[in-house]
CSV table of C-alpha atoms in Angstrom, one decimal:
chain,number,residue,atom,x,y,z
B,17,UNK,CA,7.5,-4.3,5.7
B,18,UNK,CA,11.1,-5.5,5.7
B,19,UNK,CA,14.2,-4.9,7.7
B,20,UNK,CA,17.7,-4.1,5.9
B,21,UNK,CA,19.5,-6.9,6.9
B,22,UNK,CA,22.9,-5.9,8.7
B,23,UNK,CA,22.3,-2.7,5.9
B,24,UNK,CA,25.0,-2.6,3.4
B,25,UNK,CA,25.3,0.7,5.0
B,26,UNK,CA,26.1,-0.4,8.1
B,27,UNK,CA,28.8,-3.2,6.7
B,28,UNK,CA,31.3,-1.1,5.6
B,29,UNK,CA,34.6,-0.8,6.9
B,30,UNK,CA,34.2,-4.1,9.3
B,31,UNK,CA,36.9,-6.8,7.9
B,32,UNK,CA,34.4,-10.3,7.6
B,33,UNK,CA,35.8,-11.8,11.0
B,34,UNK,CA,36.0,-15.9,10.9
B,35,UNK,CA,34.0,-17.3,13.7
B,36,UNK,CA,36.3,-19.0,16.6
B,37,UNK,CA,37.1,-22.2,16.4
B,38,UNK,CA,35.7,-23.8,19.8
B,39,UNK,CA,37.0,-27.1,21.7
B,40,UNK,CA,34.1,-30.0,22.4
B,41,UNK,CA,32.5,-29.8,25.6
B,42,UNK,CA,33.5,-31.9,28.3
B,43,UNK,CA,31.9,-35.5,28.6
B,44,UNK,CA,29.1,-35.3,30.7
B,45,UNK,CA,28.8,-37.2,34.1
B,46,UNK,CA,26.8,-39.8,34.5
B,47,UNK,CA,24.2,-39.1,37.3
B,48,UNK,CA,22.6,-42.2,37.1
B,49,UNK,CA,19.4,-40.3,36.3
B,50,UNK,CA,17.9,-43.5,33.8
B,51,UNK,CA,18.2,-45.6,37.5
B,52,UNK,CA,15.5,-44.0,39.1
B,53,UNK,CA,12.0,-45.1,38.1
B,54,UNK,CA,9.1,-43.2,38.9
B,55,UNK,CA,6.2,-41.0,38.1
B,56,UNK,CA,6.3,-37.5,37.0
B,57,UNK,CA,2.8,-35.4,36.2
B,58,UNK,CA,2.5,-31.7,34.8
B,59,UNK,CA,-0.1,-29.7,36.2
B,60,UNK,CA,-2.7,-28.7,33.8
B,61,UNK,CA,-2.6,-25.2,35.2
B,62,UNK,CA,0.9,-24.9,34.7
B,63,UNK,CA,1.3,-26.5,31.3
B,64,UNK,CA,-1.0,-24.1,29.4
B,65,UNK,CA,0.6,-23.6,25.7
B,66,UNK,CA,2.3,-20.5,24.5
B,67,UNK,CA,1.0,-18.8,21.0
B,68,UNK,CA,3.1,-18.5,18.1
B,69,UNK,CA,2.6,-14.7,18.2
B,70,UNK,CA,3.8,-14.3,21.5
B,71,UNK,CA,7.0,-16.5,21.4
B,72,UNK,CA,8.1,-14.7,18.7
B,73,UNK,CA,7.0,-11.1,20.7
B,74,UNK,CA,9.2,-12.8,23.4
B,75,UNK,CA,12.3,-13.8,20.8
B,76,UNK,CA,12.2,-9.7,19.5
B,77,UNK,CA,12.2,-8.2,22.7
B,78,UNK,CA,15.0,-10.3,23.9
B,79,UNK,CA,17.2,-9.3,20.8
B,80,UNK,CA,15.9,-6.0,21.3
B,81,UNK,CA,17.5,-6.0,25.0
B,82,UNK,CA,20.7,-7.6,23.5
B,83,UNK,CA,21.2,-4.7,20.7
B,84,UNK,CA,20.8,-2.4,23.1
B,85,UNK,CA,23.8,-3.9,25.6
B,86,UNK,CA,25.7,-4.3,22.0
B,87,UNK,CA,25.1,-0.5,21.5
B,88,UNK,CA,26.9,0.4,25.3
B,89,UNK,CA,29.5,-2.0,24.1
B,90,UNK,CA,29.8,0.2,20.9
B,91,UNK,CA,29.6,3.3,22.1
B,92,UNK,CA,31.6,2.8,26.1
B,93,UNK,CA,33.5,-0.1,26.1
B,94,UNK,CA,37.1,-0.2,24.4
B,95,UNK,CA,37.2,1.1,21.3
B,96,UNK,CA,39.6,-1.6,19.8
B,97,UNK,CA,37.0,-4.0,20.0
B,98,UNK,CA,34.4,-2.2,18.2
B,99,UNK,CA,34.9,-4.2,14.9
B,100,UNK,CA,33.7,-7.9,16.7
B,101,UNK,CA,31.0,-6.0,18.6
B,102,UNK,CA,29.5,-4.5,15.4
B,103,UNK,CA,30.1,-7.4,14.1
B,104,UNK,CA,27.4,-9.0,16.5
B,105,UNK,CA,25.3,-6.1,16.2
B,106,UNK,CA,24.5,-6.8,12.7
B,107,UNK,CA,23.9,-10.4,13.0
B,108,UNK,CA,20.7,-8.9,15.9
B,109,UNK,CA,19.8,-7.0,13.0
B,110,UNK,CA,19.7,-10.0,10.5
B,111,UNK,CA,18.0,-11.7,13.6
B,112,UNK,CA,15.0,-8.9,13.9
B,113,UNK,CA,14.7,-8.8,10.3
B,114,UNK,CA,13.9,-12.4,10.4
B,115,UNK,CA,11.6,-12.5,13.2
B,116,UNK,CA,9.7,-9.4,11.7
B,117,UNK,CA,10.0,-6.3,14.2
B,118,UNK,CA,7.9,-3.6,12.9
B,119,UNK,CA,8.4,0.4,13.7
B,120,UNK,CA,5.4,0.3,16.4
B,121,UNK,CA,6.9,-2.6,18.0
B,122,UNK,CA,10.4,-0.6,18.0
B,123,UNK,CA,8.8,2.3,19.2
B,124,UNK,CA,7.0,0.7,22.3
B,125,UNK,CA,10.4,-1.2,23.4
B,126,UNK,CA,12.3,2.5,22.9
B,127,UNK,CA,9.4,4.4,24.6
B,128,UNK,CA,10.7,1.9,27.6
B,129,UNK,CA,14.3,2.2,27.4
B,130,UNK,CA,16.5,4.1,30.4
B,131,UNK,CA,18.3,6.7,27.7
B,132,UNK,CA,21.0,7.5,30.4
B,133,UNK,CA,22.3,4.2,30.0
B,134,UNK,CA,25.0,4.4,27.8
B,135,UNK,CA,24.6,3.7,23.9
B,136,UNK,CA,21.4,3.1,24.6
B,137,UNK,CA,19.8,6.0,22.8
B,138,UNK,CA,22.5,5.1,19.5
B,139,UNK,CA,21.5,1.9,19.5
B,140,UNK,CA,17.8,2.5,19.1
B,141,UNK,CA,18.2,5.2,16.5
B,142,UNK,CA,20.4,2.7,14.6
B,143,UNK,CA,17.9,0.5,14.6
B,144,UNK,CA,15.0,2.4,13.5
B,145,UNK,CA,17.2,3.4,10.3
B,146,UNK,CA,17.3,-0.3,9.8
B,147,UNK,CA,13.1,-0.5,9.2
B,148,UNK,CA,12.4,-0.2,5.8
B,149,UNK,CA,8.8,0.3,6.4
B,150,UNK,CA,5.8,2.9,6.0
B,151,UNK,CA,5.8,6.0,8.5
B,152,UNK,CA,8.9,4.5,10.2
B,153,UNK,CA,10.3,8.1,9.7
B,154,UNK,CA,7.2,9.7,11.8
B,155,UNK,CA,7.6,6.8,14.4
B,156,UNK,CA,11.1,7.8,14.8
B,157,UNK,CA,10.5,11.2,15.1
B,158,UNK,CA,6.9,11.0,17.3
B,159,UNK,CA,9.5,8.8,20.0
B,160,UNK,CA,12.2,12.1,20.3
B,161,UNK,CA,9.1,14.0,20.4
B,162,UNK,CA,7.7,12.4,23.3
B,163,UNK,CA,11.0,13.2,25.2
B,164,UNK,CA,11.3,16.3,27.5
B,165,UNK,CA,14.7,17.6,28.9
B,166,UNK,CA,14.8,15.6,32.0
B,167,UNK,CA,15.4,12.3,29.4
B,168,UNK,CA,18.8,13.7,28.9
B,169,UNK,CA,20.6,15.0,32.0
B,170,UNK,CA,23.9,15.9,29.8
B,171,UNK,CA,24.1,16.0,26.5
B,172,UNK,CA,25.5,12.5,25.4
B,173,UNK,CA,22.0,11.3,24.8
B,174,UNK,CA,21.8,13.8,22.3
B,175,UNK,CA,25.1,13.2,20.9
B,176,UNK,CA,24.6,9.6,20.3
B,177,UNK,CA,21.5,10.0,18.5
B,178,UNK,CA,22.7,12.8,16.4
B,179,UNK,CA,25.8,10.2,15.9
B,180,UNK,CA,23.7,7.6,15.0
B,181,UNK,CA,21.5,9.0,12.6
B,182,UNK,CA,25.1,10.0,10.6
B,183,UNK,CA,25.9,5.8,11.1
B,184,UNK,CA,22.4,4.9,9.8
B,185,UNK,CA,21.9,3.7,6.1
B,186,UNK,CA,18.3,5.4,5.9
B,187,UNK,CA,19.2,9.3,3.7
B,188,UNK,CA,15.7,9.6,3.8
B,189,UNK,CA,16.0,9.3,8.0
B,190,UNK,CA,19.2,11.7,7.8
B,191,UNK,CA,17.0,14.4,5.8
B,192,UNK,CA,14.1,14.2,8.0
B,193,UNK,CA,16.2,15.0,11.3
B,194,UNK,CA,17.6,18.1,9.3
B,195,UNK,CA,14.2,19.9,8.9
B,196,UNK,CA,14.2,19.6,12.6
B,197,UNK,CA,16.0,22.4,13.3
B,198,UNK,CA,13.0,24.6,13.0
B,199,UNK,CA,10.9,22.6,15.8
B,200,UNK,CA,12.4,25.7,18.3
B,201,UNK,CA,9.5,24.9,20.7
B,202,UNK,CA,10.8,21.1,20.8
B,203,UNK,CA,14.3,21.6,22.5
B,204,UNK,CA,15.0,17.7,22.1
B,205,UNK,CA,14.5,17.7,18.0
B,206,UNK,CA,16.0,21.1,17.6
B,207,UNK,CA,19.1,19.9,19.4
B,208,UNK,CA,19.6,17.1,17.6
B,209,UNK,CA,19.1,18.9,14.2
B,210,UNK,CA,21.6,21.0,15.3
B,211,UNK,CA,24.2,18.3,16.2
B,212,UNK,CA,23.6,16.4,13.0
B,213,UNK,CA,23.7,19.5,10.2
B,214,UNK,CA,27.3,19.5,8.8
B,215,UNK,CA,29.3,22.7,9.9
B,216,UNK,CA,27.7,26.2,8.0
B,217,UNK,CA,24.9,24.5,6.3
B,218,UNK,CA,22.5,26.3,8.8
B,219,UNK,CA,21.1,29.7,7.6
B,220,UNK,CA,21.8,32.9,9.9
B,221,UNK,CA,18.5,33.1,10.4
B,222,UNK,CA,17.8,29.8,11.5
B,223,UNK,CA,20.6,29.8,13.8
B,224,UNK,CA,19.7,33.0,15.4
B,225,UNK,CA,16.2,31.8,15.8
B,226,UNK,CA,18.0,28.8,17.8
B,227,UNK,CA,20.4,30.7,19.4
B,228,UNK,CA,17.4,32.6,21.7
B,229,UNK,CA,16.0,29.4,22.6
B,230,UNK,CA,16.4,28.7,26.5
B,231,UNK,CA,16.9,25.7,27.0
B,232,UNK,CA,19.7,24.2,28.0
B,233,UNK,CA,20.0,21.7,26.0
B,234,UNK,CA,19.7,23.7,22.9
B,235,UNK,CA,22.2,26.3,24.8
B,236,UNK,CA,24.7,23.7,24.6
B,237,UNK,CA,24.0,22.4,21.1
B,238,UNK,CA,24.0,26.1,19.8
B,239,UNK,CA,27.8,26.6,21.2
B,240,UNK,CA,28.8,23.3,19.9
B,241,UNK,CA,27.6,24.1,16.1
B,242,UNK,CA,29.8,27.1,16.1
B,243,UNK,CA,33.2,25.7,17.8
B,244,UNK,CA,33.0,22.8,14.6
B,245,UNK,CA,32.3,25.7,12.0
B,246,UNK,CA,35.5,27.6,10.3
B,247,UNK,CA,35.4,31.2,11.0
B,248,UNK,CA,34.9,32.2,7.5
B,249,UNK,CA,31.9,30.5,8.1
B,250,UNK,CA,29.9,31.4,11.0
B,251,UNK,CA,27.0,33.5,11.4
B,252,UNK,CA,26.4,35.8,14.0
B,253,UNK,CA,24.1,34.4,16.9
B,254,UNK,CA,22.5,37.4,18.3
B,255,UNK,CA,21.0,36.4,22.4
B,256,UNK,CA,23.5,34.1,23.0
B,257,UNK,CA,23.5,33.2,26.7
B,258,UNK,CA,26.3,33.3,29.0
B,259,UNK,CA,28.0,29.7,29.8
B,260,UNK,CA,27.3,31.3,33.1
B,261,UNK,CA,23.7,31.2,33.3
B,262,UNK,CA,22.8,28.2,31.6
B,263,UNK,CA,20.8,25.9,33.7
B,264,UNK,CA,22.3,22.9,35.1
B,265,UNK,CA,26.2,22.4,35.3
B,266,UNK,CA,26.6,19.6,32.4
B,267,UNK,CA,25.0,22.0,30.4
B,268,UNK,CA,27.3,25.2,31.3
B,269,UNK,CA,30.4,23.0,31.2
B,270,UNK,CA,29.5,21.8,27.7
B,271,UNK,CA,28.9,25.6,26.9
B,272,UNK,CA,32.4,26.5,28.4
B,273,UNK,CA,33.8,24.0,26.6
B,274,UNK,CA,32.8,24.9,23.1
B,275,UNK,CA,33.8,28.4,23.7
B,276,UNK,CA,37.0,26.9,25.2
B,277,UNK,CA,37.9,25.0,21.9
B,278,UNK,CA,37.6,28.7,20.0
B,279,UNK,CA,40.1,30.5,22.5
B,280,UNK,CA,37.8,32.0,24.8
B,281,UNK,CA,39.4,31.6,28.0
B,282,UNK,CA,36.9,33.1,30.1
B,283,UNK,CA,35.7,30.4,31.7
B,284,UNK,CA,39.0,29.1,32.7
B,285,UNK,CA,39.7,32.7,34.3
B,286,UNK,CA,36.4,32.7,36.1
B,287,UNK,CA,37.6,29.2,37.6
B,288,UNK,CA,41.1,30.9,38.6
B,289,UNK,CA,39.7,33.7,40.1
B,290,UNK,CA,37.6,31.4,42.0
B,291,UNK,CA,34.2,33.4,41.0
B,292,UNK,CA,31.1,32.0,43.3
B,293,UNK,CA,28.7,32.4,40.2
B,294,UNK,CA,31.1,30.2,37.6
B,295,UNK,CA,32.4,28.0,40.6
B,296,UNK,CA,28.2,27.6,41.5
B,297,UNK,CA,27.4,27.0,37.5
B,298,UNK,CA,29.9,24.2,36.8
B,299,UNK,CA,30.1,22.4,39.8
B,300,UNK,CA,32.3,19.7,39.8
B,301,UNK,CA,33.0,20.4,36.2
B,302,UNK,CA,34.9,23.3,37.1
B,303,UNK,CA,38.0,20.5,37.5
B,304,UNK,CA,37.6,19.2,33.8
B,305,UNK,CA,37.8,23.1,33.1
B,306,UNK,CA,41.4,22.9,34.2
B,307,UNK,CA,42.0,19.8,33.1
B,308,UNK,CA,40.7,21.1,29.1
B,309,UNK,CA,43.1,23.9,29.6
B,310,UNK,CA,44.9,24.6,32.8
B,311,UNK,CA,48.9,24.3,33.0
B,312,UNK,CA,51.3,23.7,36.0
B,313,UNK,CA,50.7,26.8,37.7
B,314,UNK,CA,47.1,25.7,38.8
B,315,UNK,CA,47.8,23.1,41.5
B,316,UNK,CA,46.7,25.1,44.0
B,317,UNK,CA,44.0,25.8,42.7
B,318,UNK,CA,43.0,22.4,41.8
B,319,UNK,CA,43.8,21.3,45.0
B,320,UNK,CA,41.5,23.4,46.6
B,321,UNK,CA,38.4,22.9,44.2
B,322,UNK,CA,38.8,18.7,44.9
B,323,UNK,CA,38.7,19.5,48.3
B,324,UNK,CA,35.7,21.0,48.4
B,325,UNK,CA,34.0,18.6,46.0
B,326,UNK,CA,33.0,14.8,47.1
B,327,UNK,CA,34.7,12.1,45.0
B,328,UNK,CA,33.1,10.7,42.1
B,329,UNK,CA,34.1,8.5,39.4
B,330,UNK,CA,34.2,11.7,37.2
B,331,UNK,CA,36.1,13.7,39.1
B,332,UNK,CA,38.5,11.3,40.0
B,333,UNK,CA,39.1,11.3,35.6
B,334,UNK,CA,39.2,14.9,35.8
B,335,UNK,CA,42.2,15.2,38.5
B,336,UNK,CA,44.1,12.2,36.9
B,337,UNK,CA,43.7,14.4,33.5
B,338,UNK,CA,44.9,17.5,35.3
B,339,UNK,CA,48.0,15.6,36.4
B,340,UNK,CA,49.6,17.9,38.8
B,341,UNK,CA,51.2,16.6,41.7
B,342,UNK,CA,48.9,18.4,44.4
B,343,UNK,CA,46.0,16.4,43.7
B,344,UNK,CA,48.2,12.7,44.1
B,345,UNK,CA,47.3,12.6,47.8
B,346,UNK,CA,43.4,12.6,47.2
B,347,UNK,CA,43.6,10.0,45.1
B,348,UNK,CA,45.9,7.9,47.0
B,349,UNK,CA,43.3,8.1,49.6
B,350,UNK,CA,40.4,7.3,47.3
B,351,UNK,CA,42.3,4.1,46.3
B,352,UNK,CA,42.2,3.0,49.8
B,353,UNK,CA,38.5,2.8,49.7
B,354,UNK,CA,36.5,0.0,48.4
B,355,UNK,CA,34.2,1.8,46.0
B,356,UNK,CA,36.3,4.6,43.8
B,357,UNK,CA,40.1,2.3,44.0
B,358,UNK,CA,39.4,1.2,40.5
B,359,UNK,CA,38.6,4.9,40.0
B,360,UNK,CA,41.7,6.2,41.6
B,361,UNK,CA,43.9,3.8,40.0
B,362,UNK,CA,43.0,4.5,36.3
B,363,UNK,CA,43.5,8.3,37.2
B,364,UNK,CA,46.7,7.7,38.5
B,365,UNK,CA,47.9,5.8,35.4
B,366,UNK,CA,46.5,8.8,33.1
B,367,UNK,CA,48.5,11.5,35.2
B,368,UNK,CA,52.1,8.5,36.0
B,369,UNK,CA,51.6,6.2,33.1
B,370,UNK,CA,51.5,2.3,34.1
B,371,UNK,CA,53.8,2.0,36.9
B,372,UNK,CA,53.1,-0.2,39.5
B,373,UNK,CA,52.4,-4.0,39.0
B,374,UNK,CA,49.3,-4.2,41.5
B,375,UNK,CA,47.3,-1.0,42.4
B,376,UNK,CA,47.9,-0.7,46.1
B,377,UNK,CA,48.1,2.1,48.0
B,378,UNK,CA,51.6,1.5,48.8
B,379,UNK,CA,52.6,0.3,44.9
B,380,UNK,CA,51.5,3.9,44.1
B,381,UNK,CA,53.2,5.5,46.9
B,382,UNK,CA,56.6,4.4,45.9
B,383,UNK,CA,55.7,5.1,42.5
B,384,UNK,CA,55.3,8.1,43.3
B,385,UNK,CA,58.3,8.8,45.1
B,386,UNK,CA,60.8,7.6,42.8
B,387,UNK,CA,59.5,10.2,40.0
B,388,UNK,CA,62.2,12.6,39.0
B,389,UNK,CA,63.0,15.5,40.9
B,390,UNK,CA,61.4,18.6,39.2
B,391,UNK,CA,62.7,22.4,40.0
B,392,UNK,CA,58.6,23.3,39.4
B,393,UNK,CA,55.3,21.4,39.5
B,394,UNK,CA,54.3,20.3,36.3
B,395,UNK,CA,51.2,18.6,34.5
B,396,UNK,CA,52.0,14.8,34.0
B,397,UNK,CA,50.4,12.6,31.1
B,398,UNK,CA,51.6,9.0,31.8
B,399,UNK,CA,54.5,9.8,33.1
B,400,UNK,CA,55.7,12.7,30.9
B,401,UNK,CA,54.9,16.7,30.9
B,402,UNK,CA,52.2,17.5,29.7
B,403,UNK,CA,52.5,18.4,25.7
B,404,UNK,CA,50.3,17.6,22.4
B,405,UNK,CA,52.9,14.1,22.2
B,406,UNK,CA,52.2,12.8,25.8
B,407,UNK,CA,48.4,13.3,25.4
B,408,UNK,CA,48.3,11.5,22.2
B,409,UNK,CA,51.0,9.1,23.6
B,410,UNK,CA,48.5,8.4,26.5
B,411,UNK,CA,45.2,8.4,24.3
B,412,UNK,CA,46.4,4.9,22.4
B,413,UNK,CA,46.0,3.2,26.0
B,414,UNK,CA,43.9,-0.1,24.1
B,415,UNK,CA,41.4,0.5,27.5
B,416,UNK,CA,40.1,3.5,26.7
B,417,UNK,CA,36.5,3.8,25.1
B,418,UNK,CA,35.4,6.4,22.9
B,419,UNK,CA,34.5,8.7,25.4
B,420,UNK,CA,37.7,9.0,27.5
B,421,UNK,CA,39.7,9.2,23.7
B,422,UNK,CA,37.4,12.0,22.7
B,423,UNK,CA,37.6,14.0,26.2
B,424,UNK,CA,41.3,14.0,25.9
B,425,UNK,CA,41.6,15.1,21.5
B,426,UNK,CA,39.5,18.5,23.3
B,427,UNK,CA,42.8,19.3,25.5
B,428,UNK,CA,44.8,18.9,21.7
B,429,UNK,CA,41.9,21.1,20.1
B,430,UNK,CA,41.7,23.9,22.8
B,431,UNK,CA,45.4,24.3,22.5
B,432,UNK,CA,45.1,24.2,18.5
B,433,UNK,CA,42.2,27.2,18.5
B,434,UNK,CA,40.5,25.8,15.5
B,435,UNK,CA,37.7,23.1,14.6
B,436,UNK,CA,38.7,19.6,13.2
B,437,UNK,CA,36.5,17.4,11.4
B,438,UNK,CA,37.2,13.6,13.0
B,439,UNK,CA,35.2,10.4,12.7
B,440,UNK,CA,34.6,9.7,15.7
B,441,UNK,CA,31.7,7.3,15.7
B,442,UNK,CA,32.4,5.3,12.6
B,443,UNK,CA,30.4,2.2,12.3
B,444,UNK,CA,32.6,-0.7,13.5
B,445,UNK,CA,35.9,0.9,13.3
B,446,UNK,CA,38.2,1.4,16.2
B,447,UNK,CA,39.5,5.2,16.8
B,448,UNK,CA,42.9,4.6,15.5
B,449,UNK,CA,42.0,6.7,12.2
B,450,UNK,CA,40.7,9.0,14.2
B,451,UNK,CA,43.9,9.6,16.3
B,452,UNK,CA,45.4,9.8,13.2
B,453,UNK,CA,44.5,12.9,12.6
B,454,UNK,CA,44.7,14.3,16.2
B,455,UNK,CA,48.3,13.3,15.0
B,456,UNK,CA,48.4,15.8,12.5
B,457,UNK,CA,46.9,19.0,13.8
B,458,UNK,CA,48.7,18.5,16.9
B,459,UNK,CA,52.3,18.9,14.5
């Protein structure tokens, strides 16, 4: 068994990054420790030797645990440093090539993991396409297998393992997940198959087959298969559920939002119309509805949907996405709290742009006050109305991560109407390529 070390396939892209120069430490102080003379004894019971074997068991599961955090760093901290955090993800690879993991071993610590931490799930798929070995293919899958719905309670896990499997240098890994798409009575493999088959590579029938599965999960990566394929290219998906009924409001946003991307504006007019059953459905997603696609004559309306939803850090990223003027007194009085200010504050600087030099209550305030009068309310995107240039404008803040830069590209792609192929999770590479080409549809 052997471990591609730091895979070639994995390498590419990442400039070689010299390592930092460091200053010597500071002279130690002298304790006088060497003047005291005495007697010190180790207890027999407490001085009992540790194997070889498990020192080593103890040296992979602690670069285990540190691959992992690198994966969250990959995959939700700022994307511009994704080249030096890749970076020290593939020297934990050369590491556990070295001090010989095996698929088993990766397959107990995975079998462990907490998959709604995030890149956690990326991270272990990337690593198992890293294990050159025997049946690591069936140890890979028999993991996802073991997995029910409640390991993923909104479809990021299954985004980032789709994602990672595409980053992986293993084709024969990439192949494998394919055929998965016929496991219907295994919503988490069928899911995933779905995510990671390129646009109209999945026969009708297959599709349809998919497409009367009920489970939400599968619901969600059905609708998200046919917003990325071109219309010449579809195939009809006969039992489609309504975004309405699918279980679970993650789920029914993520549903609403594919169709969304396509045009299809009726969850947005559900929201408007203040429907009970869609309002029920999305819960506190019904903001980043509006947010996706709602324009300056929805403040009411968003006004009234905060209100009767308690504050979280995602709905605070909803309203300061929404940018309208009705919802700045909510989160001025958020960022007088001690647990959601640092919430408030970044919404505020989505909607205003980076105005104020500390974020206080009464920084924002005038802030806000000295904003140009406008004849009508309009959507704000740091500072500017809202418009495919002050999105993208907005979207090169350097603390975004991945997820925040990909949330916003869906307000440029709903307006569009069409699919866009972007690389979103390329291997050590920030998302400036990537906005690039947001860049270019949005002209």
């Amino acid at each position: 068994m052997t471990v591609r070390k730091a895979s070639a396939g994995l390498q590419r892209g990442i400039p070689a990054a010299p390592l930092a120069g460091r200053d010597p430490p500071p002279a130690e102080r002298d304790l006088g420790a060497l003047d005291w003379q005495g007697e010190v004894r180790l207890d027999a019971g407490r001085a009992a030797g540790l194997s070889a074997a498990l020192w080593q068991q103890h040296v992979r599961t602690g670069l285990l645990e540190r691959a992992v955090a690198l994966g969250a760093d990959h995959r939700a901290g700022p994307h511009l440093e994704r080249p030096e955090v890749a970076r020290r993800l593939l020297t934990h690879i050369d590491a556990l090539a070295e001090a010989g993991l095996t698929p088993a071993e990766l397959a107990a610590f995975a079998g462990e993991a907490d998959l709604e931490h995030p890149g956690a799930a990326w991270a272990l798929a990337v690593l198992f396409g890293c294990l050159e070995a025997a049946g690591v293919e069936d140890a890979f899958e028999g993991w996802l297998a073991s997995l029910d719905g409640s390991a993923f309670p909104t479809y990021g896990g299954v985004l980032e393992i789709a994602e990672a499997i595409a980053t992986q240098p293993s084709a024969d890994l990439r192949e494998r997940a394919r055929r998965w798409a016929a496991r219907v009575e295994q919503p988490v493999l069928a899911g995933i198959a779905l995510e990671a088959t390129p646009p109209g590579e999945l026969p009708g029938e297959a599709l349809a087959a998919l497409a009367r599965v009920r489970s939400p999960l599968v619901q969600a990566a059905v609708e998200r298969y046919l917003a990325r394929t071109p219309p010449d290219a579809a195939h009809p998906a006969p039992g489609r559920a309504s975004w309405i009924d699918v279980a679970g409001p993650a789920f029914a946003y993520e549903v609403a939002r594919a169709r969304m991307l396509l045009r299809d504006l009726e969850p947005l007019d559900r929201v408007r119309r203040m429907d009970p059953r869609a309002l029920a459905a999305l819960g506190p997603h019904a903001l980043d509805v509006i947010a996706l696609a709602g324009d300056a004559g929805d403040g009411e309306l968003a006004r009234d949907l905060a209100a009767g939803l308690p504050s979280t850090p995602g709905s605070l990223d909803a309203m300061g996405r929404i940018g309208l003027p009705s919802l700045f007194p909510r989160l001025l009085a958020e960022l007088g709290s001690d647990e959601l200010d640092e919430d408030a504050h970044g919404a505020l600087v989505t909607a205003l742009g980076d105005r104020v030099a500390a974020p206080t209550v009464a920084a924002w305030e005038a802030a806000i006050a000295a904003l140009p009068a406008a004849a009508e309310p309009a959507r704000l995107r740091g500072g500017e109305p809202h418009s495919p240039r002050s999105v993208l404008a907005e979207m090169r803040r350097p603390d975004l991560w991945a997820g925040a830069v990909r949330v916003r590209a869906d307000e440029l792609l709903a307006r569009a109407g069409r699919p866009a192929r972007v690389a979103w999770d390329a291997f050590g590479a920030t998302l400036e390529g990537a906005l690039s080409d947001l860049a270019r549809l949005a002209r």
